PDB file of C-alpha atoms in Angstrom:
ATOM      1  CA  UNK A 117      36.152 -20.108 -21.008  1.00 52.00           C
ATOM      2  CA  UNK A 118      38.386 -17.894 -18.911  1.00 50.00           C
ATOM      3  CA  UNK A 119      41.688 -17.424 -20.645  1.00 54.00           C
ATOM      4  CA  UNK A 120      43.044 -14.462 -18.744  1.00 61.00           C
ATOM      5  CA  UNK A 121      43.666 -13.678 -15.086  1.00 68.00           C
ATOM      6  CA  UNK A 122      40.603 -11.854 -13.764  1.00 67.00           C
ATOM      7  CA  UNK A 123      41.237  -8.395 -12.375  1.00 71.00           C
ATOM      8  CA  UNK A 124      40.850  -8.140  -8.607  1.00 80.00           C
ATOM      9  CA  UNK A 125      37.449  -6.640  -7.862  1.00 89.00           C
ATOM     10  CA  UNK A 126      35.997  -5.965  -4.449  1.00 91.00           C
ATOM     11  CA  UNK A 127      32.415  -6.957  -3.755  1.00 92.00           C
ATOM     12  CA  UNK A 128      31.575  -3.247  -3.774  1.00 94.00           C
ATOM     13  CA  UNK A 129      33.170  -2.750  -7.199  1.00 93.00           C
ATOM     14  CA  UNK A 130      31.327  -5.770  -8.649  1.00 94.00           C
ATOM     15  CA  UNK A 131      28.075  -4.583  -7.091  1.00 95.00           C
ATOM     16  CA  UNK A 132      28.592  -1.089  -8.562  1.00 96.00           C
ATOM     17  CA  UNK A 133      29.256  -2.527 -12.016  1.00 96.00           C
ATOM     18  CA  UNK A 134      26.238  -4.822 -11.686  1.00 96.00           C
ATOM     19  CA  UNK A 135      23.955  -1.969 -10.732  1.00 96.00           C
ATOM     20  CA  UNK A 136      25.191   0.288 -13.471  1.00 97.00           C
ATOM     21  CA  UNK A 137      24.703  -2.423 -16.117  1.00 98.00           C
ATOM     22  CA  UNK A 138      21.170  -3.127 -14.847  1.00 97.00           C
ATOM     23  CA  UNK A 139      20.364   0.569 -14.743  1.00 97.00           C
ATOM     24  CA  UNK A 140      21.725   1.337 -18.197  1.00 97.00           C
ATOM     25  CA  UNK A 141      19.907  -1.661 -19.689  1.00 97.00           C
ATOM     26  CA  UNK A 142      16.610  -0.538 -18.113  1.00 97.00           C
ATOM     27  CA  UNK A 143      17.104   3.043 -19.252  1.00 97.00           C
ATOM     28  CA  UNK A 144      18.003   1.962 -22.792  1.00 96.00           C
ATOM     29  CA  UNK A 145      14.856  -0.148 -23.088  1.00 96.00           C
ATOM     30  CA  UNK A 146      12.702   2.614 -21.623  1.00 97.00           C
ATOM     31  CA  UNK A 147      14.153   5.196 -24.042  1.00 97.00           C
ATOM     32  CA  UNK A 148      13.518   2.922 -26.993  1.00 96.00           C
ATOM     33  CA  UNK A 149      10.094   1.848 -25.765  1.00 96.00           C
ATOM     34  CA  UNK A 150       8.674   4.623 -23.554  1.00 96.00           C
ATOM     35  CA  UNK A 151       5.546   2.606 -22.801  1.00 96.00           C
ATOM     36  CA  UNK A 152       7.682   0.246 -20.685  1.00 96.00           C
ATOM     37  CA  UNK A 153       7.783   1.426 -17.072  1.00 97.00           C
ATOM     38  CA  UNK A 154      11.315   2.377 -16.068  1.00 97.00           C
ATOM     39  CA  UNK A 155      10.584   1.451 -12.459  1.00 97.00           C
ATOM     40  CA  UNK A 156       9.350  -2.015 -13.483  1.00 96.00           C
ATOM     41  CA  UNK A 157      12.425  -2.577 -15.706  1.00 97.00           C
ATOM     42  CA  UNK A 158      14.768  -1.558 -12.904  1.00 96.00           C
ATOM     43  CA  UNK A 159      12.907  -3.827 -10.492  1.00 96.00           C
ATOM     44  CA  UNK A 160      13.153  -6.734 -12.914  1.00 96.00           C
ATOM     45  CA  UNK A 161      16.793  -6.145 -13.775  1.00 97.00           C
ATOM     46  CA  UNK A 162      17.856  -5.897 -10.128  1.00 96.00           C
ATOM     47  CA  UNK A 163      16.312  -9.178  -9.016  1.00 96.00           C
ATOM     48  CA  UNK A 164      18.747 -11.749  -7.637  1.00 96.00           C
ATOM     49  CA  UNK A 165      18.603 -13.931 -10.734  1.00 95.00           C
ATOM     50  CA  UNK A 166      19.292 -10.949 -13.050  1.00 97.00           C
ATOM     51  CA  UNK A 167      22.158  -9.572 -10.998  1.00 96.00           C
ATOM     52  CA  UNK A 168      23.733 -13.014 -10.777  1.00 97.00           C
ATOM     53  CA  UNK A 169      23.546 -13.321 -14.574  1.00 97.00           C
ATOM     54  CA  UNK A 170      24.971  -9.835 -15.069  1.00 97.00           C
ATOM     55  CA  UNK A 171      27.875 -10.525 -12.714  1.00 96.00           C
ATOM     56  CA  UNK A 172      28.656 -13.871 -14.308  1.00 95.00           C
ATOM     57  CA  UNK A 173      28.593 -12.395 -17.829  1.00 96.00           C
ATOM     58  CA  UNK A 174      30.630  -9.337 -16.791  1.00 97.00           C
ATOM     59  CA  UNK A 175      33.336 -11.445 -15.084  1.00 95.00           C
ATOM     60  CA  UNK A 176      33.408 -13.885 -18.011  1.00 94.00           C
ATOM     61  CA  UNK A 177      33.954 -10.995 -20.392  1.00 95.00           C
ATOM     62  CA  UNK A 178      36.784  -9.643 -18.292  1.00 93.00           C
ATOM     63  CA  UNK A 179      38.285 -13.121 -18.125  1.00 92.00           C
ATOM     64  CA  UNK A 180      38.087 -13.374 -21.901  1.00 93.00           C
ATOM     65  CA  UNK A 181      40.146 -10.201 -22.241  1.00 92.00           C
ATOM     66  CA  UNK A 182      37.384  -7.681 -22.854  1.00 95.00           C
ATOM     67  CA  UNK A 183      37.742  -4.189 -21.466  1.00 94.00           C
ATOM     68  CA  UNK A 184      35.372  -3.368 -18.586  1.00 94.00           C
ATOM     69  CA  UNK A 185      33.220  -1.359 -21.020  1.00 96.00           C
ATOM     70  CA  UNK A 186      33.054  -4.219 -23.516  1.00 97.00           C
ATOM     71  CA  UNK A 187      32.253  -6.731 -20.772  1.00 97.00           C
ATOM     72  CA  UNK A 188      29.555  -4.432 -19.365  1.00 97.00           C
ATOM     73  CA  UNK A 189      28.041  -3.924 -22.816  1.00 97.00           C
ATOM     74  CA  UNK A 190      27.961  -7.658 -23.514  1.00 97.00           C
ATOM     75  CA  UNK A 191      26.403  -8.359 -20.097  1.00 98.00           C
ATOM     76  CA  UNK A 192      23.760  -5.682 -20.648  1.00 97.00           C
ATOM     77  CA  UNK A 193      22.966  -6.991 -24.106  1.00 97.00           C
ATOM     78  CA  UNK A 194      22.616 -10.526 -22.747  1.00 97.00           C
ATOM     79  CA  UNK A 195      20.291  -9.240 -20.028  1.00 97.00           C
ATOM     80  CA  UNK A 196      18.044  -7.441 -22.530  1.00 97.00           C
ATOM     81  CA  UNK A 197      17.966 -10.492 -24.801  1.00 97.00           C
ATOM     82  CA  UNK A 198      17.034 -12.826 -21.934  1.00 96.00           C
ATOM     83  CA  UNK A 199      14.334 -10.397 -20.816  1.00 96.00           C
ATOM     84  CA  UNK A 200      12.943 -10.107 -24.363  1.00 96.00           C
ATOM     85  CA  UNK A 201      12.900 -13.914 -24.817  1.00 96.00           C
ATOM     86  CA  UNK A 202      11.082 -14.379 -21.516  1.00 95.00           C
ATOM     87  CA  UNK A 203       8.589 -11.659 -22.359  1.00 93.00           C
ATOM     88  CA  UNK A 204       7.919 -13.150 -25.804  1.00 95.00           C
ATOM     89  CA  UNK A 205       7.494 -16.636 -24.319  1.00 95.00           C
ATOM     90  CA  UNK A 206       5.044 -15.331 -21.730  1.00 94.00           C
ATOM     91  CA  UNK A 207       3.110 -13.479 -24.438  1.00 92.00           C
ATOM     92  CA  UNK A 208       2.964 -16.600 -26.617  1.00 94.00           C
ATOM     93  CA  UNK A 209       1.715 -18.620 -23.654  1.00 94.00           C
ATOM     94  CA  UNK A 210      -0.969 -16.013 -22.910  1.00 92.00           C
ATOM     95  CA  UNK A 211      -2.023 -15.876 -26.569  1.00 92.00           C
ATOM     96  CA  UNK A 212      -2.271 -19.698 -26.701  1.00 92.00           C
ATOM     97  CA  UNK A 213      -4.378 -19.755 -23.524  1.00 93.00           C
ATOM     98  CA  UNK A 214      -6.812 -17.161 -24.840  1.00 90.00           C
ATOM     99  CA  UNK A 215      -7.116 -18.627 -28.320  1.00 82.00           C
TER     100      UNK A 215
END
């Protein structure tokens, strides 16, 4: 729920924030799990569905009174969690199919 007036952002500013969040999320995962391809993570995190989710979460955080850094961190965390859940679900489906 938006409880605060959103700051005015240009499309370029929102795109820049979106890209940085996606990039930092990909880099963070790659640093923690070097076997994950950084290029593949960046590709995944910059797909339309991912960038739409990042932008929505980032703007919602700003609207809830978070600082830009807090909103970016929350959006990045949500992105990583959604990616991990999808990866785990795909793995479980593959395991069930091969069992």
